mmCIF file of N, CA and C in Angstrom:
data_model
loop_
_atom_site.group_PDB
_atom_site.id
_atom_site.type_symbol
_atom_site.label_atom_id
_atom_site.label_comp_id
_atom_site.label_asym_id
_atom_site.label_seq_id
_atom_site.Cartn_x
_atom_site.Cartn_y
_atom_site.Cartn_z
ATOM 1 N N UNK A 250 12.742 -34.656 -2.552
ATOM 2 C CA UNK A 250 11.900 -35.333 -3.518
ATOM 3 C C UNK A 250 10.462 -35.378 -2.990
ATOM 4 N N UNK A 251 10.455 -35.631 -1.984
ATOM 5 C CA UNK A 251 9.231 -35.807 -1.317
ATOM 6 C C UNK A 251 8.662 -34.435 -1.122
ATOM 7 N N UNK A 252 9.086 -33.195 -0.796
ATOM 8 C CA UNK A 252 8.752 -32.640 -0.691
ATOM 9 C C UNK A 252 8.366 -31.421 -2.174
ATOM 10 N N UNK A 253 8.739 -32.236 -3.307
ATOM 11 C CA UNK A 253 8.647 -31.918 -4.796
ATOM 12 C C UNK A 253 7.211 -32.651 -5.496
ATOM 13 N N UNK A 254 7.096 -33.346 -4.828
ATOM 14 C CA UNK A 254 5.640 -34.684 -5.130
ATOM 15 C C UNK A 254 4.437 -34.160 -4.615
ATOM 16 N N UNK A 255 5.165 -33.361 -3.023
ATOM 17 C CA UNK A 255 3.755 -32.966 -2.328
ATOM 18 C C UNK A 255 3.467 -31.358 -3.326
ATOM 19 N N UNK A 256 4.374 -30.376 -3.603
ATOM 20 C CA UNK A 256 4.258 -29.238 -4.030
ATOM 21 C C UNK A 256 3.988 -29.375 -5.879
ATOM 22 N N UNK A 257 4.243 -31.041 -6.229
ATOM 23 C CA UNK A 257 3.443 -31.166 -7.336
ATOM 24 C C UNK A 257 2.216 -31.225 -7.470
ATOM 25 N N UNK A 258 1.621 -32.523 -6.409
ATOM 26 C CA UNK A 258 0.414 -32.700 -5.845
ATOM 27 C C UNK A 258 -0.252 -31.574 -5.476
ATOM 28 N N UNK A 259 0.435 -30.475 -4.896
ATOM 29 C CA UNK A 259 -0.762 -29.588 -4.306
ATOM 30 C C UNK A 259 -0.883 -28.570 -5.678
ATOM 31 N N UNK A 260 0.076 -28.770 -6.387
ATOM 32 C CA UNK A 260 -0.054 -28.128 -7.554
ATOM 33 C C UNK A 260 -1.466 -28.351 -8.563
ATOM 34 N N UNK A 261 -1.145 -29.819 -9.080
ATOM 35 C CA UNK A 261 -2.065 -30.553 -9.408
ATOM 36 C C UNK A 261 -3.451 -30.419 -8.895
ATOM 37 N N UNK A 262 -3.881 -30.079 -7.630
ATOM 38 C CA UNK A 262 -5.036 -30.098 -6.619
ATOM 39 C C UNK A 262 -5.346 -29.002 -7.238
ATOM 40 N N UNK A 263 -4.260 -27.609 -6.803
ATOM 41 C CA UNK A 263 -4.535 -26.381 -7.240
ATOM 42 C C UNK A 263 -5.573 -26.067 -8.685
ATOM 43 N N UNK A 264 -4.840 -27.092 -9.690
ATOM 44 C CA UNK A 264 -4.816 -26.649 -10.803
ATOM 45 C C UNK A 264 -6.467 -27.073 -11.041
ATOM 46 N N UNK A 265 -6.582 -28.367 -10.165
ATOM 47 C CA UNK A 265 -7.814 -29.369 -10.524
ATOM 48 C C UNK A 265 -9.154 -28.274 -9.355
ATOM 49 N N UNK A 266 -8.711 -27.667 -8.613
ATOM 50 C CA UNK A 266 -9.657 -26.836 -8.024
ATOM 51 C C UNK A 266 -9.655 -25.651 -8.094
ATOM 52 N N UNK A 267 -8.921 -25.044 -9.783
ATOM 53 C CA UNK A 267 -9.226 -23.862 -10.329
ATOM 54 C C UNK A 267 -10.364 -24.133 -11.465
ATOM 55 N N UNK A 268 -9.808 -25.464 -11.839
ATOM 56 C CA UNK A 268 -10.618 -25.875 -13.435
ATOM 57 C C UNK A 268 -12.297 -25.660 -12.770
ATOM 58 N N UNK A 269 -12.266 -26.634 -11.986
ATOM 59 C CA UNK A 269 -13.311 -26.450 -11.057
ATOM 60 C C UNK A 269 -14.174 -24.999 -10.770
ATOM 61 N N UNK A 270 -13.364 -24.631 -10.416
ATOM 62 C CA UNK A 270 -13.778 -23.056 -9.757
ATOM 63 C C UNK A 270 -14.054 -22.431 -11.116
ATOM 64 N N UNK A 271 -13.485 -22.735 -12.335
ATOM 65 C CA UNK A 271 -13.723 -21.866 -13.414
ATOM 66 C C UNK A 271 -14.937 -22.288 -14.531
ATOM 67 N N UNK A 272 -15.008 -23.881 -13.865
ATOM 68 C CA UNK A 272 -16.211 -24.442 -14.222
ATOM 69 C C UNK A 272 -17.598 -23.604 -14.482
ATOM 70 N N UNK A 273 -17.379 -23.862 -12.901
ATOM 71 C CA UNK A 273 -18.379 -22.899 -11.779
ATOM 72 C C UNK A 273 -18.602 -21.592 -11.998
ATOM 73 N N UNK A 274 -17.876 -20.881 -12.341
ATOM 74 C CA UNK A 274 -17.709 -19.699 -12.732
ATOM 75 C C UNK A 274 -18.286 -19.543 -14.055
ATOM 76 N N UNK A 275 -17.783 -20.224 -15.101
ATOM 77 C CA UNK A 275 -18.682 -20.382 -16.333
ATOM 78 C C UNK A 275 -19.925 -20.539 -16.493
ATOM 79 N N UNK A 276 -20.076 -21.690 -15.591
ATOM 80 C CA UNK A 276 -21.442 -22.400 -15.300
ATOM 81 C C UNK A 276 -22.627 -21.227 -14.911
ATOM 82 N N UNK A 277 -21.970 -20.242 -14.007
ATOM 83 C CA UNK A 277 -22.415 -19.360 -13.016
ATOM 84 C C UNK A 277 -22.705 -18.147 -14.312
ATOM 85 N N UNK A 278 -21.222 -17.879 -15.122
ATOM 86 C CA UNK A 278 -21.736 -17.025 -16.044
ATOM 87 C C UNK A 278 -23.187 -17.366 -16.984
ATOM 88 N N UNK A 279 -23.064 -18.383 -17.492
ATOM 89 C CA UNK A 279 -24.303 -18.449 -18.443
ATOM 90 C C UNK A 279 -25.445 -18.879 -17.669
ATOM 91 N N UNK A 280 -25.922 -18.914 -16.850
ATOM 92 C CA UNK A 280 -27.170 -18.870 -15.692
ATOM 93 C C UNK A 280 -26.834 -17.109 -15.256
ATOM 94 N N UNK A 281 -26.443 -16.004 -15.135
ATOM 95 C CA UNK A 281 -26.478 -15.423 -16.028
ATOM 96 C C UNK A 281 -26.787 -14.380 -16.712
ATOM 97 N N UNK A 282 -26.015 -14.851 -17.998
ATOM 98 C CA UNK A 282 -26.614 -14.741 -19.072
ATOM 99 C C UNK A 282 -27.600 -15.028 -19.687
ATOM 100 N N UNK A 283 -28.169 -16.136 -19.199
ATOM 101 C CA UNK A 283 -30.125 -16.488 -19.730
ATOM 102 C C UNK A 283 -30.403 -15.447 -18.550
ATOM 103 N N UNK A 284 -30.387 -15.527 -17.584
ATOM 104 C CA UNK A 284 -31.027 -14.680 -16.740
ATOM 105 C C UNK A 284 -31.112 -13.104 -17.197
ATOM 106 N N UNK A 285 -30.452 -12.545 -17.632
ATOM 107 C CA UNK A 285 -29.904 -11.548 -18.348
ATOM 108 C C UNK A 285 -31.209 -11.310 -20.008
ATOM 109 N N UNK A 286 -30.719 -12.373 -20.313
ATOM 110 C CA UNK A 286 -31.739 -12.569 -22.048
ATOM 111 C C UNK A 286 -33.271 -12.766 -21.360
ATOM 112 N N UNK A 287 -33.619 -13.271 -20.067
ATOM 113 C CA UNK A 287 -34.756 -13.583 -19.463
ATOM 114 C C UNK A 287 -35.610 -11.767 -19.112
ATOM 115 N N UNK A 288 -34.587 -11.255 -18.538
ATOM 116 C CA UNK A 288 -35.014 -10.382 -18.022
ATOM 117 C C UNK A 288 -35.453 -8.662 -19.114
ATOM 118 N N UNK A 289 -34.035 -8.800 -20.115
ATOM 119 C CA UNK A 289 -34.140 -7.810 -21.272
ATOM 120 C C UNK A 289 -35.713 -8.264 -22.483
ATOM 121 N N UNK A 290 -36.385 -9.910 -22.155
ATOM 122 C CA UNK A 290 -37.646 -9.588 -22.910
ATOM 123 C C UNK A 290 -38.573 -9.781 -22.254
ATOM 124 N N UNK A 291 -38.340 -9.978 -20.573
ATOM 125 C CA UNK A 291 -39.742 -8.929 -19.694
ATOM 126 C C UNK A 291 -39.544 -7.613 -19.543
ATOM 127 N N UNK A 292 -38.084 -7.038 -19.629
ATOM 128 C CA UNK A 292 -38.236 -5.673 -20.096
ATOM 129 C C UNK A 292 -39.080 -4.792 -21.513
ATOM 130 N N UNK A 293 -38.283 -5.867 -22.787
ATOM 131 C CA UNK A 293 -39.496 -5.850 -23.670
ATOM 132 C C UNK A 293 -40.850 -5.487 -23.705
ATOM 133 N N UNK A 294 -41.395 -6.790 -23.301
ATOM 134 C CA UNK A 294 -42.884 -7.064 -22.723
ATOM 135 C C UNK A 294 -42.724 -5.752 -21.733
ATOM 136 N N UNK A 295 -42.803 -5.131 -21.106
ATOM 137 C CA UNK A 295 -43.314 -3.891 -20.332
ATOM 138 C C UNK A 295 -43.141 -3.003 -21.314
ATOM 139 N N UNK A 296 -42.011 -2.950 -22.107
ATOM 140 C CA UNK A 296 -41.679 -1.841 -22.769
ATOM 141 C C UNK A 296 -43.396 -1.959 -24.079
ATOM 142 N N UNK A 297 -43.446 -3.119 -24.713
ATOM 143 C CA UNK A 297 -44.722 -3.678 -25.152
ATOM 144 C C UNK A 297 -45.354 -2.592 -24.453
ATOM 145 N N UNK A 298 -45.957 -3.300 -23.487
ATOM 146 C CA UNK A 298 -47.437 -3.253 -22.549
ATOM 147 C C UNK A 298 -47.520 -1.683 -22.710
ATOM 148 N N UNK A 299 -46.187 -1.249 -22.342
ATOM 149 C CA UNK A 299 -46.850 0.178 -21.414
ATOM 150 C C UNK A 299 -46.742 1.280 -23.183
ATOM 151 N N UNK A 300 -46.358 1.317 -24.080
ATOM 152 C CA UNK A 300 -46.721 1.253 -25.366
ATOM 153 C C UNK A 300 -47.879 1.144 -25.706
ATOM 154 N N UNK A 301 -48.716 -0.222 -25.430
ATOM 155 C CA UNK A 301 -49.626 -0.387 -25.979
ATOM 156 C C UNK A 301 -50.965 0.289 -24.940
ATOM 157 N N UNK A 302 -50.435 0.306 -23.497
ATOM 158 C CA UNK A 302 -51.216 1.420 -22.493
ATOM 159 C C UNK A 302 -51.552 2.551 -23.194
ATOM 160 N N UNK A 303 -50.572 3.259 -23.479
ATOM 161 C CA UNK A 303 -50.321 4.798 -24.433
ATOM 162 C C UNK A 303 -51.455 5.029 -25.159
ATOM 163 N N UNK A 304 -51.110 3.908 -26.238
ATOM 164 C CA UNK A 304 -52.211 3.792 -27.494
ATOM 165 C C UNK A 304 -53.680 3.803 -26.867
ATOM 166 N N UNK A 305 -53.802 3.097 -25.935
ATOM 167 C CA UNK A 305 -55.289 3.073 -25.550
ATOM 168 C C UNK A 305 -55.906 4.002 -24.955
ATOM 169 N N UNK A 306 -54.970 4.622 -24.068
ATOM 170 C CA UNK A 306 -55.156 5.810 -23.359
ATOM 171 C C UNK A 306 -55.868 6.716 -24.110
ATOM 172 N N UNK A 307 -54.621 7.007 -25.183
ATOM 173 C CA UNK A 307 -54.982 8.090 -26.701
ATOM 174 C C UNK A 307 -56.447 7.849 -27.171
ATOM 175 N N UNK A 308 -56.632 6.417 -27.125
ATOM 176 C CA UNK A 308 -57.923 5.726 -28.400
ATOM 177 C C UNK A 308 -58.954 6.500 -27.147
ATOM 178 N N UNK A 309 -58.879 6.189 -25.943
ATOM 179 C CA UNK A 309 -59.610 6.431 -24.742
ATOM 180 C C UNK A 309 -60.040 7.995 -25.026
ATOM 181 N N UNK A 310 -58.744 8.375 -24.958
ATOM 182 C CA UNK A 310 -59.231 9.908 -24.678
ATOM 183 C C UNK A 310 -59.760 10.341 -26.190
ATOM 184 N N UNK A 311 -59.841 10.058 -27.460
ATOM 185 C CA UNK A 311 -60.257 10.283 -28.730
ATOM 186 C C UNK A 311 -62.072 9.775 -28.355
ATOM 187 N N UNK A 312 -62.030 8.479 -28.117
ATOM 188 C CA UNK A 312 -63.289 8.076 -27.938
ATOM 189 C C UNK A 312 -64.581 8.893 -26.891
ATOM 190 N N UNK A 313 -63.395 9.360 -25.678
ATOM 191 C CA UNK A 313 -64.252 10.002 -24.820
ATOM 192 C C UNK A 313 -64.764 11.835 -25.691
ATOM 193 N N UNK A 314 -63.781 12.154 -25.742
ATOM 194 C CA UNK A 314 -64.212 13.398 -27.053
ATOM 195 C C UNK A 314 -65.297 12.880 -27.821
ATOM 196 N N UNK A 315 -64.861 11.995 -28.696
ATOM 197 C CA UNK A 315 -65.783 11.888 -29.597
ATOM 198 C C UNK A 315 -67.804 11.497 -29.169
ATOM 199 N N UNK A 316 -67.610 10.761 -27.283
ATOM 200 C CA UNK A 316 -68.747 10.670 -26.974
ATOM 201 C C UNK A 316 -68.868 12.307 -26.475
ATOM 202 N N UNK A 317 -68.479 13.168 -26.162
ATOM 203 C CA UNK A 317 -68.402 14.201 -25.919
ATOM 204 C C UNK A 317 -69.466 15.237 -26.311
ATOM 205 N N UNK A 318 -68.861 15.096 -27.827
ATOM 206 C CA UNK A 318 -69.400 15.981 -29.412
ATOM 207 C C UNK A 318 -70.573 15.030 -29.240
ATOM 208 N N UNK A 319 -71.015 14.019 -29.173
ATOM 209 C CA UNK A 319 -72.142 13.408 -29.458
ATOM 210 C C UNK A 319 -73.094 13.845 -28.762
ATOM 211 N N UNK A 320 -72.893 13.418 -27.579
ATOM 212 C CA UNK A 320 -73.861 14.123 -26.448
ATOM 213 C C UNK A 320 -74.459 15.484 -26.534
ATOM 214 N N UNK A 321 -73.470 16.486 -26.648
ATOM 215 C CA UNK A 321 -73.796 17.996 -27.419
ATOM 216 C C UNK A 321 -74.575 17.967 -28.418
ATOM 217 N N UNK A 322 -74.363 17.357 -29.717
ATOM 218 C CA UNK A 322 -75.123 16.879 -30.695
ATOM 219 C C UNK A 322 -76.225 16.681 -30.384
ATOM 220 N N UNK A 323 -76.475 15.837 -29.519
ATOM 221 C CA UNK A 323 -77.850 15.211 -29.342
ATOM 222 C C UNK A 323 -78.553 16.137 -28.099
ATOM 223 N N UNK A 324 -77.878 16.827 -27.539
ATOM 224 C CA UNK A 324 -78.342 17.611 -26.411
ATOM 225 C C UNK A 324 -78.675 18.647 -27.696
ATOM 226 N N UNK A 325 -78.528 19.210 -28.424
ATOM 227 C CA UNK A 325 -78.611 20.107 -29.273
ATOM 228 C C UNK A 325 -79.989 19.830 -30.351
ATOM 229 N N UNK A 326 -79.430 18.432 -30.423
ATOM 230 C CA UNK A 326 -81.061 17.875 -31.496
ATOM 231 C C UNK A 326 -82.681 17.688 -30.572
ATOM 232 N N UNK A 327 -81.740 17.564 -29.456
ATOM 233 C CA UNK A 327 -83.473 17.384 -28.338
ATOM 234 C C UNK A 327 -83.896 19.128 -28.402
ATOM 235 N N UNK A 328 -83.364 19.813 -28.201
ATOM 236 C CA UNK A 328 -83.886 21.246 -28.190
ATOM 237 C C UNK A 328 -84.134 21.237 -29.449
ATOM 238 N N UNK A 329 -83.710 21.485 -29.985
ATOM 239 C CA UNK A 329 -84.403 21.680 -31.472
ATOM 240 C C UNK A 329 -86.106 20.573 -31.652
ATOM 241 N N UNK A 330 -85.848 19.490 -31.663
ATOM 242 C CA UNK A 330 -86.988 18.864 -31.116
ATOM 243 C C UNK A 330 -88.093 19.112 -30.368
ATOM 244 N N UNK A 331 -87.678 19.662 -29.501
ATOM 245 C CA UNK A 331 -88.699 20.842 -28.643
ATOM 246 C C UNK A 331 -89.151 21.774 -29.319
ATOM 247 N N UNK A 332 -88.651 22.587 -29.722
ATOM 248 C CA UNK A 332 -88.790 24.174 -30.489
ATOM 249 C C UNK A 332 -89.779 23.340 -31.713
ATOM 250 N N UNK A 333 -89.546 22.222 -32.149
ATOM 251 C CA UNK A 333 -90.026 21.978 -33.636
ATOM 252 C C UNK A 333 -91.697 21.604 -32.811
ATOM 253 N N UNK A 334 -91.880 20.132 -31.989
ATOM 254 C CA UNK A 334 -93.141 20.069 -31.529
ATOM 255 C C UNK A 334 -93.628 21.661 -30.775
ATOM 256 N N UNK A 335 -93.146 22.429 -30.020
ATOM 257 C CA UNK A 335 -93.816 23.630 -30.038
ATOM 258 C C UNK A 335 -94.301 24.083 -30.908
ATOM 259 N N UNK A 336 -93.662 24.914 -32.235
ATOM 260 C CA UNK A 336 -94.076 24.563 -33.288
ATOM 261 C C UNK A 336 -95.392 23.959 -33.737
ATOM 262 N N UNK A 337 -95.057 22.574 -33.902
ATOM 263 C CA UNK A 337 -96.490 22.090 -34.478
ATOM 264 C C UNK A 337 -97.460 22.367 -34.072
ATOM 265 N N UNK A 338 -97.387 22.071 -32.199
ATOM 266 C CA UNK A 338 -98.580 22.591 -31.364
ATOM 267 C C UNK A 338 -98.724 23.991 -31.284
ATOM 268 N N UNK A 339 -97.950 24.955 -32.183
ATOM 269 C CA UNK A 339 -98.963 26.318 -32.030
ATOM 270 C C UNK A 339 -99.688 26.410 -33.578
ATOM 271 N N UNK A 340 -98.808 25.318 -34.604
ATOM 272 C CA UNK A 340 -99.633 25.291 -36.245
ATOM 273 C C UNK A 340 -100.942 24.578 -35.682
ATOM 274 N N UNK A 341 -100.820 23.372 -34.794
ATOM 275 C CA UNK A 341 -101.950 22.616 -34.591
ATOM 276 C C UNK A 341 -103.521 23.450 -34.317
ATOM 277 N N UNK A 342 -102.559 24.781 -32.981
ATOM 278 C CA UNK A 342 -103.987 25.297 -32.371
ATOM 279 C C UNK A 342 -104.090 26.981 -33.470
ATOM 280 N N UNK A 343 -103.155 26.862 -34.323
ATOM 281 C CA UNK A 343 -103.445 27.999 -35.040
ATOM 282 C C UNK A 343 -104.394 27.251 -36.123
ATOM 283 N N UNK A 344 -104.128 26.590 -36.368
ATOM 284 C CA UNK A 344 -105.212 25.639 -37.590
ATOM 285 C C UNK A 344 -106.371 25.271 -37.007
ATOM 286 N N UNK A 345 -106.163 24.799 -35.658
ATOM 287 C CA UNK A 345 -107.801 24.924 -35.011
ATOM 288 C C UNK A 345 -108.531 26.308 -35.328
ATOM 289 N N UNK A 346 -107.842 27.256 -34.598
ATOM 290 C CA UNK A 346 -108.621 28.334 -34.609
ATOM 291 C C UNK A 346 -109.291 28.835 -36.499
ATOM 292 N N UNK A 347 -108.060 28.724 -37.444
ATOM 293 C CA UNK A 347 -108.629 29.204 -38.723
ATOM 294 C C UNK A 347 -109.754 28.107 -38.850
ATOM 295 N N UNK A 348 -109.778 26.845 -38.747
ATOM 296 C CA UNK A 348 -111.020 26.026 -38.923
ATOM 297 C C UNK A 348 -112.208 26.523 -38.257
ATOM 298 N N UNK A 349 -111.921 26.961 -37.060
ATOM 299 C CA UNK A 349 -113.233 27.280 -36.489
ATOM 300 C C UNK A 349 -113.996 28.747 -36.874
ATOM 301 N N UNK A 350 -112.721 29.784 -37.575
ATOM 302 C CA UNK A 350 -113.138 30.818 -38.310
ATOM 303 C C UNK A 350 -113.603 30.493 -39.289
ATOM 304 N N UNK A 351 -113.127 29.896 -40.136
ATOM 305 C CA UNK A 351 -113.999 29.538 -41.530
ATOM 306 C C UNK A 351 -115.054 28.614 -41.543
ATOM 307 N N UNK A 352 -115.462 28.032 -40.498
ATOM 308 C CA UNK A 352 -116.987 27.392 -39.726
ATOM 309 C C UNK A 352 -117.864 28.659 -39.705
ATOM 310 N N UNK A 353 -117.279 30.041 -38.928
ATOM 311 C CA UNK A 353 -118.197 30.977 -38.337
ATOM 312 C C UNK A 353 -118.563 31.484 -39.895
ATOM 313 N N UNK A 354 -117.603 31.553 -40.541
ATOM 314 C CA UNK A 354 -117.423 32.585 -41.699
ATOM 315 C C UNK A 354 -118.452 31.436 -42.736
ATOM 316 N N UNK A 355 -118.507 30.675 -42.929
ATOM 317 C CA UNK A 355 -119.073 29.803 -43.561
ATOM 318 C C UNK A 355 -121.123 29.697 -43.149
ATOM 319 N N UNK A 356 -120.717 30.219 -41.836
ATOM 320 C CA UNK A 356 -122.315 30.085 -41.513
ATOM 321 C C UNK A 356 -122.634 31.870 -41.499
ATOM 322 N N UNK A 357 -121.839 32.630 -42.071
ATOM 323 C CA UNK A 357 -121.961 33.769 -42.280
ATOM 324 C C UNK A 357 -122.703 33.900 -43.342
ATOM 325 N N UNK A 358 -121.906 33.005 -44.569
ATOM 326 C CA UNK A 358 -122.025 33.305 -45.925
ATOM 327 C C UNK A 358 -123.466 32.197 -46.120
ATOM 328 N N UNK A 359 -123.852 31.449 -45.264
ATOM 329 C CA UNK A 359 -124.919 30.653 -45.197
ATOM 330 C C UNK A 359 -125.925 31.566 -45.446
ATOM 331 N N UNK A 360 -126.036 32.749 -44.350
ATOM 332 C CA UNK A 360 -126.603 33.454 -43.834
ATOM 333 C C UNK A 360 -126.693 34.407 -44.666
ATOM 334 N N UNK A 361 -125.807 35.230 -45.304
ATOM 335 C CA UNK A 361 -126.149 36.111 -46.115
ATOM 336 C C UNK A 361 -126.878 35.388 -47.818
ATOM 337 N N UNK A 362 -126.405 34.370 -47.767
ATOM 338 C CA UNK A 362 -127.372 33.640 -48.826
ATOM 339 C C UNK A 362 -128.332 33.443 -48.722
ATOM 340 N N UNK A 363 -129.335 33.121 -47.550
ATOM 341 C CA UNK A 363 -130.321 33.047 -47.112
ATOM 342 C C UNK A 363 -131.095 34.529 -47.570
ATOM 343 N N UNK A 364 -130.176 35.553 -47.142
ATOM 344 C CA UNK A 364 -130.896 37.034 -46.920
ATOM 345 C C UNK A 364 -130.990 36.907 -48.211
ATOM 346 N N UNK A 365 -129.981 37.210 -49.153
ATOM 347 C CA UNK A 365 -130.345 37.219 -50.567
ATOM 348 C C UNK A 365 -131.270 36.722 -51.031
ATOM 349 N N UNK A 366 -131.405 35.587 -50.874
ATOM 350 C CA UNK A 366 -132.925 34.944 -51.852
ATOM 351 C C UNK A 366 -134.094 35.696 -50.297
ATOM 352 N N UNK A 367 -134.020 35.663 -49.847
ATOM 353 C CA UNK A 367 -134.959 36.126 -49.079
ATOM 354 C C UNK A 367 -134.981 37.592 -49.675
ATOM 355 N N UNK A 368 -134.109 38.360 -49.996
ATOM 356 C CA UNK A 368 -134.725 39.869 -50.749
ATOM 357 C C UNK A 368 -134.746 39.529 -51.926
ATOM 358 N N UNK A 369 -134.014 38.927 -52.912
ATOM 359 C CA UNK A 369 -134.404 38.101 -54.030
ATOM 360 C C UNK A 369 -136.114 37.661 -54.509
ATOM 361 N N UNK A 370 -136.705 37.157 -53.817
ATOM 362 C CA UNK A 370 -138.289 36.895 -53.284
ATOM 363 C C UNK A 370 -139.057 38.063 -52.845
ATOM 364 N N UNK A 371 -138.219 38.849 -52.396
ATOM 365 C CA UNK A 371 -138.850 39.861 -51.743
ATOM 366 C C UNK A 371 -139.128 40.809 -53.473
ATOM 367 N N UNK A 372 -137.880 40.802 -54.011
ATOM 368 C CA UNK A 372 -137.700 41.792 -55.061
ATOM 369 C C UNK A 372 -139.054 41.516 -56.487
ATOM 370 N N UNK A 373 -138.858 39.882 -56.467
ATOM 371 C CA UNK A 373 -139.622 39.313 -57.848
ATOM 372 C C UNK A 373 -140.773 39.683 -57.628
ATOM 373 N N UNK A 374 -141.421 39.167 -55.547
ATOM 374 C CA UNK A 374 -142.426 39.596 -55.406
ATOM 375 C C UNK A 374 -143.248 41.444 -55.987
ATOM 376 N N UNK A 375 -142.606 42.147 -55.810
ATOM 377 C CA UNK A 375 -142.546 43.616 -55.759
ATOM 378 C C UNK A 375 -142.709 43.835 -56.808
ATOM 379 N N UNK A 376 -141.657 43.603 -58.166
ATOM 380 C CA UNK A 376 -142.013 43.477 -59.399
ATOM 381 C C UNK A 376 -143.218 42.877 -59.667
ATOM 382 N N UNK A 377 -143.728 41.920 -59.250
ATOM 383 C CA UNK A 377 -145.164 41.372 -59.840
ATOM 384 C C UNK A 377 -146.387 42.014 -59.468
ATOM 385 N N UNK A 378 -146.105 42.405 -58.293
ATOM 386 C CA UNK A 378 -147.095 43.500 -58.163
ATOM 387 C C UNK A 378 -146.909 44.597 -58.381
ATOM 388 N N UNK A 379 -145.944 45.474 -58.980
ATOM 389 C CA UNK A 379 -146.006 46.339 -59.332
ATOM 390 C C UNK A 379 -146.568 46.398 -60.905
ATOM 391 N N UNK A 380 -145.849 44.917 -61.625
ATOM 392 C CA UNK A 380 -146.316 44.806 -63.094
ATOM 393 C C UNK A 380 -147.859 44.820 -62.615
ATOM 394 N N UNK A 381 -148.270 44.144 -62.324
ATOM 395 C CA UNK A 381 -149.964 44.314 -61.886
ATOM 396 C C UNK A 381 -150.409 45.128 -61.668
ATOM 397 N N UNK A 382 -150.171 46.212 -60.889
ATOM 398 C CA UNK A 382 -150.551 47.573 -60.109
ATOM 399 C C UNK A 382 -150.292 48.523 -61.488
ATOM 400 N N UNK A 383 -149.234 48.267 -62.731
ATOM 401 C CA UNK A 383 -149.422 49.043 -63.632
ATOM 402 C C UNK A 383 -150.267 48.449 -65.076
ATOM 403 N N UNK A 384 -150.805 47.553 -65.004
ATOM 404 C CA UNK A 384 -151.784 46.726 -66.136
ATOM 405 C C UNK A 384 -152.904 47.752 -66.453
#
């Protein structure tokens, strides 16, 4: 009998330091399982992040192209810019020079106007004395 009480008792113990143990074990499972749900949405979040890395990268490398073409563009519009003020500055000193031809040419035609009435005078004169010289 006694020895039916103790192999109940240790039964009982058994049973009371499995419940225990399975407590624990439970307890142990769902610590876990959050640990588990903790970790699959910082996996997320990276899976996120490095996603949204991608995208920027892309936007990065679109943006750097696109400063790319610009620069060319504008490296392209400064030469042209050049070529155009060259340009002006050879209309500038080509327009000097026709101004200063049509100055010379102008004191040409001064000049041959001058001669004209000067043989003009010369001519009326000639006629009047000739009308005279035939009276």
């Amino acid at each position: 009998e006694d020895l039916r009480r103790q192999v109940s008792r240790l039964f009982v113990e058994g049973c009371k330091m499995e419940g225990v143990a399975l407590e624990q074990s439970r307890a142990l499972l769902e610590l876990q399982a959050t640990e588990l749900r903790r970790l699959r949405h910082v996996a997320q979040k990276d899976e996120d992040l490095a996603q949204r890395h991608r995208e920027l990268s892309f936007a990065l490398a679109r943006e750097s192209q696109l400063a790319q073409k610009a620069a060319a563009k504008l490296e392209q519009q400064e030469r042209q810019l050049l070529s155009l003020r060259q340009q002006l500055r050879d209309a500038q000193r080509d327009a000097e020079a026709a101004a200063a031809r049509a100055a010379e040419l102008e004191q040409v035609v001064k000049t041959q106007e001058e001669r004209i009435e000067d043989l003009a005078l010369q001519l009326s004169q000639q006629q009047m004395i000739k009308t005279f010289l035939t009276k």
